[in-house]
Structure formats: C-alpha cells, structure tokens
Coordinates of C-alpha atoms and ligand atoms in Angstrom, one line a residue:
X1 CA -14.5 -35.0 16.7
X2 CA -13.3 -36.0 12.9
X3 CA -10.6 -36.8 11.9
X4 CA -9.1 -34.1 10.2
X5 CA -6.7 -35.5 7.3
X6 CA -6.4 -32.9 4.9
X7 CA -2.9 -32.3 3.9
X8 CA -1.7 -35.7 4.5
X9 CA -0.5 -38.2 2.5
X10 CA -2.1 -41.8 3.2
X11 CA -0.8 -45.1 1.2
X12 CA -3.1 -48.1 1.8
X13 CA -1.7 -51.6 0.6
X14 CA -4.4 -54.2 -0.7
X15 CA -6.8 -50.9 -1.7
X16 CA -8.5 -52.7 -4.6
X17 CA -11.0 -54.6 -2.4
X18 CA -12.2 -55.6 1.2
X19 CA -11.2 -53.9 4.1
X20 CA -8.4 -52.1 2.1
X21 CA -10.9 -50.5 -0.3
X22 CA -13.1 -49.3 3.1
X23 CA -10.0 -47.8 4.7
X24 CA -9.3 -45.8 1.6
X25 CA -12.4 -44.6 1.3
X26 CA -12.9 -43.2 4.9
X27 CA -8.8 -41.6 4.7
X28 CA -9.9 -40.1 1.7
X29 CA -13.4 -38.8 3.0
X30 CA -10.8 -36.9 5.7
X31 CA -9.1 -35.3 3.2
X32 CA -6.0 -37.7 2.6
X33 CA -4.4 -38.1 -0.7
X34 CA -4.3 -41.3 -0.5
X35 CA -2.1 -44.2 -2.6
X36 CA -4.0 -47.2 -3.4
X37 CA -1.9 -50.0 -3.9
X38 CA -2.4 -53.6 -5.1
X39 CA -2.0 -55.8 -8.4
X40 CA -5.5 -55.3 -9.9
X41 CA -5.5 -52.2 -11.7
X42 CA -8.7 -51.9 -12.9
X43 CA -10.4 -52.1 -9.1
X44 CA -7.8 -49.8 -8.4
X45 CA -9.0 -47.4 -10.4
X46 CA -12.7 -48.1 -9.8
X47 CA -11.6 -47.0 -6.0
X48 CA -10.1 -44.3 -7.4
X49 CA -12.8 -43.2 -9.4
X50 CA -15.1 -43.3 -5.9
X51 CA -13.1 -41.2 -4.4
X52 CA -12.5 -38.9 -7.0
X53 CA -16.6 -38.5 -7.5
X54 CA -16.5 -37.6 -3.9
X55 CA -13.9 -34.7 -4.6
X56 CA -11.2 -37.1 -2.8
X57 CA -7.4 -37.2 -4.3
X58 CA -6.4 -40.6 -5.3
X59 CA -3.4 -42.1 -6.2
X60 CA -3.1 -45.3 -8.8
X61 CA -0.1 -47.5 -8.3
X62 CA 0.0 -51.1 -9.6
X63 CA 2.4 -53.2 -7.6
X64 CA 2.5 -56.9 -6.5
X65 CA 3.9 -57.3 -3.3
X66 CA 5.4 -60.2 -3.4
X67 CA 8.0 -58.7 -5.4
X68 CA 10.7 -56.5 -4.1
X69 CA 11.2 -54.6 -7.1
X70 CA 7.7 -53.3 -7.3
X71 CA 7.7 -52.3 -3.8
X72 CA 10.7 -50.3 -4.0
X73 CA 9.4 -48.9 -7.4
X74 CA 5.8 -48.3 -5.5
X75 CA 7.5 -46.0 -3.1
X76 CA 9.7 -44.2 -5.4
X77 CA 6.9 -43.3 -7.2
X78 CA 5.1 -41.9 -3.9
X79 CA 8.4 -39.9 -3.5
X80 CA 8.7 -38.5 -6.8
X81 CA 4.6 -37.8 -7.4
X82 CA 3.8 -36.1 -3.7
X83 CA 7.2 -35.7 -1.9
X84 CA 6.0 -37.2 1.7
X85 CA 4.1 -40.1 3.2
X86 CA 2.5 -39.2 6.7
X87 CA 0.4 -43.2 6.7
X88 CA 1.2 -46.4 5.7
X89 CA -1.7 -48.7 6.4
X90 CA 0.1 -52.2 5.9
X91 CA -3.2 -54.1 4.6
X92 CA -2.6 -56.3 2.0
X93 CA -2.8 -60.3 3.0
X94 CA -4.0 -63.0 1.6
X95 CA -4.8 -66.4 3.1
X96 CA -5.6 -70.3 2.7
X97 CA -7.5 -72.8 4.9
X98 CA -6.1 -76.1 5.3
X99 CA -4.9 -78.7 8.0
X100 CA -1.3 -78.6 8.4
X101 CA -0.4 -82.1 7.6
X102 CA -1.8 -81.1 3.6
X103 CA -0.5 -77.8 3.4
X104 CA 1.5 -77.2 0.5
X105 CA 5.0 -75.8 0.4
X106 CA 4.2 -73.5 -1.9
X107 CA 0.6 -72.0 -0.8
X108 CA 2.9 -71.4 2.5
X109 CA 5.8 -70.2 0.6
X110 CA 3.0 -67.4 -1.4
X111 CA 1.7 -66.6 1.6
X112 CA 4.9 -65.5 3.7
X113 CA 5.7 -63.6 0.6
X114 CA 2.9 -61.2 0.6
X115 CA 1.5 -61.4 4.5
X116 CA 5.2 -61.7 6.2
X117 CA 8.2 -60.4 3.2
X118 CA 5.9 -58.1 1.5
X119 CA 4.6 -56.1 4.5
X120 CA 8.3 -56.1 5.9
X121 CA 9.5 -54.5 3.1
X122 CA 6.7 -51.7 2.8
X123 CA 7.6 -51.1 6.2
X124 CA 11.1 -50.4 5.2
X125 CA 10.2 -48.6 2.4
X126 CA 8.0 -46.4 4.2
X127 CA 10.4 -45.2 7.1
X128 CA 13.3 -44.8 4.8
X129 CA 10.8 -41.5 4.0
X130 CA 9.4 -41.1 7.1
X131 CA 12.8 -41.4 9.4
X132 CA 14.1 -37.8 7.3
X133 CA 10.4 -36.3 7.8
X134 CA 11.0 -37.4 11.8
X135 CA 7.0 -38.2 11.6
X136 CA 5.0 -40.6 10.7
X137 CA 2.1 -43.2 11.1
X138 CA 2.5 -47.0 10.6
X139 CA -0.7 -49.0 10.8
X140 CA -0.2 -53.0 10.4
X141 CA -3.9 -54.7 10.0
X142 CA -2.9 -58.0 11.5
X143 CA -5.6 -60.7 12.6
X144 CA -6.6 -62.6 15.8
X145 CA -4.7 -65.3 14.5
X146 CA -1.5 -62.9 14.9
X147 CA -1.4 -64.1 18.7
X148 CA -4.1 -67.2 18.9
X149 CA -3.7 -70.7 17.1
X150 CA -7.2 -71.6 14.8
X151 CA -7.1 -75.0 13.7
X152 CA -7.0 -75.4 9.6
X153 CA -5.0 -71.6 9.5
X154 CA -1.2 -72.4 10.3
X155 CA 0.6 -71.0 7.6
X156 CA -1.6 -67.9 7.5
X157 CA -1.3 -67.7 11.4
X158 CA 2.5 -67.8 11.1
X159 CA 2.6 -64.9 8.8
X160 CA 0.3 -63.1 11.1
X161 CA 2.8 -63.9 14.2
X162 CA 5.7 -63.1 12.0
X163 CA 4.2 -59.5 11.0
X164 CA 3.5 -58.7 14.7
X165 CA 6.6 -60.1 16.1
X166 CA 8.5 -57.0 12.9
X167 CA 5.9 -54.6 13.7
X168 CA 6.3 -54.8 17.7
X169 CA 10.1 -54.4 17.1
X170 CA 9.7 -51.8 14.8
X171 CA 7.3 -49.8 17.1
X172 CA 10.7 -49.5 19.2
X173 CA 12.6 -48.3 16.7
X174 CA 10.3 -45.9 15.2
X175 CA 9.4 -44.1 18.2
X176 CA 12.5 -41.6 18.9
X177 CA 12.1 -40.6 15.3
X178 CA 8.6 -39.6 16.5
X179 CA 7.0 -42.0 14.0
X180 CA 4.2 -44.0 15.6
X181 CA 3.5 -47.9 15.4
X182 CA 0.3 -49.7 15.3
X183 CA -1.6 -52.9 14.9
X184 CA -5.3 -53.7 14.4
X185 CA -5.9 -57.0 15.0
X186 CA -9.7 -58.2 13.5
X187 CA -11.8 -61.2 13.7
X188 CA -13.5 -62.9 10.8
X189 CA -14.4 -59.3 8.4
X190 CA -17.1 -59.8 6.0
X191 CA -14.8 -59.8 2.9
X192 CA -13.9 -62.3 -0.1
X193 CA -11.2 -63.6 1.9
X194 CA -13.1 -63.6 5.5
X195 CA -15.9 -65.9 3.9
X196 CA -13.3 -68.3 2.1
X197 CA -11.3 -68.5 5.4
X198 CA -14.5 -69.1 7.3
X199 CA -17.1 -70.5 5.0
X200 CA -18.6 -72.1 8.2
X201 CA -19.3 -68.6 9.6
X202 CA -22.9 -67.0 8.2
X203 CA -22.6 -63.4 6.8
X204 CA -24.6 -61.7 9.7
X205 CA -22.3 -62.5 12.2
X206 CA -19.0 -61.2 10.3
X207 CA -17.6 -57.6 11.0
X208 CA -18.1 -54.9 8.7
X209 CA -15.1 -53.5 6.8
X210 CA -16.3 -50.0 7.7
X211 CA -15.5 -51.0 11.6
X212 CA -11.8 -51.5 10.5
X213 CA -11.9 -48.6 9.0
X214 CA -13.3 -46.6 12.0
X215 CA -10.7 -48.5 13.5
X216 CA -7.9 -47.1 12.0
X217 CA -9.8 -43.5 12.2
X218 CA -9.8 -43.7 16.0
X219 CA -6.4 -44.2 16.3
X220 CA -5.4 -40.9 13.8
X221 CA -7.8 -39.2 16.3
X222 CA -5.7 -39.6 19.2
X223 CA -3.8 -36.9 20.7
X224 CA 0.6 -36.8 19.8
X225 CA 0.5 -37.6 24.1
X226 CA -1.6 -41.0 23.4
X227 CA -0.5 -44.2 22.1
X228 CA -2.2 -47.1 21.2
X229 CA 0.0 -50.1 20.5
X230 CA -2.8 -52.7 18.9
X231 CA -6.5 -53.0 18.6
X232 CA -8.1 -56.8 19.0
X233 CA -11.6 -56.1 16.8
X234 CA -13.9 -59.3 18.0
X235 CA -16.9 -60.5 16.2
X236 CA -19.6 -60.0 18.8
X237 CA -20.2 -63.5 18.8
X238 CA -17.0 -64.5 19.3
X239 CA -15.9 -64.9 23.3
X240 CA -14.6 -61.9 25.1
X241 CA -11.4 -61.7 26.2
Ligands
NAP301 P1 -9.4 -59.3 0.4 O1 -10.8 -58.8 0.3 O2 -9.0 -60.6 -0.2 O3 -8.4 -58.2 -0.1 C1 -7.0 -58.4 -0.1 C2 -6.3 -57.2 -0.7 O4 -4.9 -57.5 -0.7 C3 -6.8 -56.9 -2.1 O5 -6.8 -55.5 -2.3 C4 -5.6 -57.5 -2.9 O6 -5.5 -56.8 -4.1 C5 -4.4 -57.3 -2.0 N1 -3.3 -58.2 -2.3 C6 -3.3 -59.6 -2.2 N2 -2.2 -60.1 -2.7 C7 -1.4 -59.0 -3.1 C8 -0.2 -58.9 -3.7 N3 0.6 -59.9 -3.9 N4 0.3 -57.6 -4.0 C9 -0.5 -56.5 -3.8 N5 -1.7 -56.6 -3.2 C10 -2.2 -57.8 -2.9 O7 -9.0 -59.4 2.0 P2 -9.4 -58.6 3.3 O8 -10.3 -59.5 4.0 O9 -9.8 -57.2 2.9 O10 -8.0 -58.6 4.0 C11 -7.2 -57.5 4.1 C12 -6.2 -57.7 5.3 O11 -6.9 -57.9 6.5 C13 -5.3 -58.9 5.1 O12 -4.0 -58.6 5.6 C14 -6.0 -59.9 6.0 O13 -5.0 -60.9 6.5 C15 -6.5 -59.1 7.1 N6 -7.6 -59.6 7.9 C16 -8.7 -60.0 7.3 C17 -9.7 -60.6 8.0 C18 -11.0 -61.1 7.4 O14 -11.7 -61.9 8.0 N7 -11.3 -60.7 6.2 C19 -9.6 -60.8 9.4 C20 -8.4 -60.3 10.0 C21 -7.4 -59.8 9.2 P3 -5.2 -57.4 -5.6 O15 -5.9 -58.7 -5.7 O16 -5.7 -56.3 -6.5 O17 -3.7 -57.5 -5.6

C-alpha cells in the first residue's frame, strides 16, 4: 500500500539536512515535486541532485526563515514556478541546550524566530494557496518537548509549545476548507541537532530520520474519511506513555 504522490506538489522546510533531507527524499521517491527549502544552498542542491539521479523532480529555493521577506518571496516563487502546493511539511527548527538561569536573550530570541515566527508564517503562506485550491496537507514536525518539560531545553521547549498551541488552532480553521492539519511529535532523531541537544544519548539508541519520514508517509496514506491529529514517535528506550 504506497503512497502514491505523483502529481502533487510537496514543500519541505529545513530540506538541506537531517530529518528534512529524509522526508524529501521518501516524498520525492512517491512521485512528489517537491520544494526543498532552507538557507544552505549548496546541500540543497546536493538533495536535489539525489533526487534528481533517482528520476525525482526537485525544486531549489534558498530562504532563511527567520526572515519574513524570504518566506513570502519562497512561496511566491512556488506559485509562479508550479501553480499549487498540495504539502507543506513545516520542518525546519533549530535548537540550544542550556539551564534557564544562563540562557541568553538572544539564543531564545533566534530560536522563536525560526521554530515559533518562522513556521507561523510558512503556515500562512501556505494556506493563502491552499484555502483557493480548498485542499491541502499541513504537516508540523514538532518534538516531545512540544507538550513535556526537559530540563536544560526551555527556550527550545517553548517554541515547540508555541508551534503546537498555532498548529492545534489552525487544524480548526483549516478543516472546512478541506485542508488537513497535522503534527509529528519525535523523540531524540539521530541528526546533527539530536546529538548536540542530547550529547548524553549514544547513537544506537536515537531514531532514525527515515522513521520520521515513514511517519509522515503514513499519514498521506490515510483515507480523506481518517484523520490523524499528531504522532508522538518515542525512542524505544525511552518510557511508554
Ligand atoms: P538539523 O539536522 O539541524 O536540520 C535542521 C534543518 O533546518 C536544516 O535543513 C537547516 O537548514 C534548517 N534550518 C535551520 N534554521 C533555518 C533557517 N533560519 N531558515 C531555513 N532553514 C533553517 O535538525 P533535525 O534534527 O533534522 O530537525 C528538524 C526538525 O525536527 C526541527 O524542527 C527539530 O526541532 C525537529 N525535531 C528534531 C529532533 C531531533 O532529535 N533531531 C527531535 C524532535 C524534533 P540550513 O542550515 O541549510 O538553513
């Protein structure tokens, strides 16, 4: 039962490495044209040039999201180069350990703008095509620590809280325009930014970015009568429930 993406459109935020790069890869290996998004252009087009080998269609666009403006321009680019967006996967994030009492104003102040302002406004940017198309798929990879507390990762918690507390009220307004709303929420993924935010973690015990991606997969399986609001993704070790 695959996934059958060919004909859609599929933009991916935070493609150039980690769990973003594995998501574009497995949309594209459905058949998605897929937009691949972030600052670094030259993994970007490395991603692109895997997909491409693979007989994938691939997308380029530079943008740092912490910037309105690039956003915006990001988007009208999607519009004016393939005329529709049928996924946004909300992806890009970055993070920084560090006890709260040390924190500084300005690692917080970075990390709003891309986890919490950024994301907010790709969601915008992404209805304002999908509400005319009256379809749509919005998929927000959040973390555990978008609804539990881990000591050393407040500010990066916040943001994660902050992005599910937009995405659960945007799920309500997406829905009569028959554009669906999701969230994957992953423990510690075995990524550049998974080993820096949990250097006490070992490598075997870290999740796989290809999960998230299967993830993301499942839910583009389900039927239009199914909905699937969020996805926790443990690390086995980690305690159930
Ligand atoms: P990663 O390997 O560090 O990749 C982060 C991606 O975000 C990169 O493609 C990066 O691209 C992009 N990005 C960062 N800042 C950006 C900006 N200002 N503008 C545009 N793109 C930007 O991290 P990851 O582990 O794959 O994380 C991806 C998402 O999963 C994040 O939202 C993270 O919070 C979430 N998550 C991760 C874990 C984990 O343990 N790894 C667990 C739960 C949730 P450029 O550098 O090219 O801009």
């Amino acid at each position: 039962m695959g996934v059958d993406l060919r004909n859609k459109v599929a933009c991916i935020t935070g493609a150039s490495r980690g769990i973003g790069r594995s998501i574009s890869l497995a949309l594209a290996e459905a058949g998605a044209h897929v937009v691949l998004i972030s600052r670094n252009l030259n993994k970007l087009k490395d991603v692109e040039s895997e997909i491409v080998s693979s007989g994938g269609k691939a997308l380029v666009v530079q943008a740092d999201l912490a910037e309105e403006k690039e956003i915006v321009s990001a988007f009208n680019e999607i519009k004016s180069r393939i005329k529709k967006l049928d996924i946004l996967i909300g992806n890009a994030g970055i993070g920084k350990a560090g006890k709260l009492i040390d924190f500084s104003i300005e690692d917080f102040d970075k990390i709003m703008a891309v986890n919490l302002r950024g994301a907010y406004i790709c969601c915008q940017e992404a209805m304002r095509i999908m509400i005319p198309q009256r379809s749509g798929y919005i998929i927000s990879i959040s973390s555990v620590v978008g609804f539990r507390g881990y000591a050393n990762q407040s500010a990066y918690s916040a943001s994660k809280h902050g992005q599910m507390g937009f995405i659960k009220a945007l799920a309500a307004e997406a829905q009569e325009y028959g554009i669906r709303v999701s969230a994957i929420l992953p423990g510690v993924v075995d990524t550049e930014f998974g080993k820096a935010i949990r250097p006490d973690l070992d490598k075997s015990v870290l999740i796989p970015p290809d999960d998230i991606a299967r993830t993301v997969l499942y839910l583009l399986s389900l039927s239009e009568q199914a909905m699937v609001d969020q996805v926790y993704v443990r690390r086995m070790a980690s305690s159930p429930f």
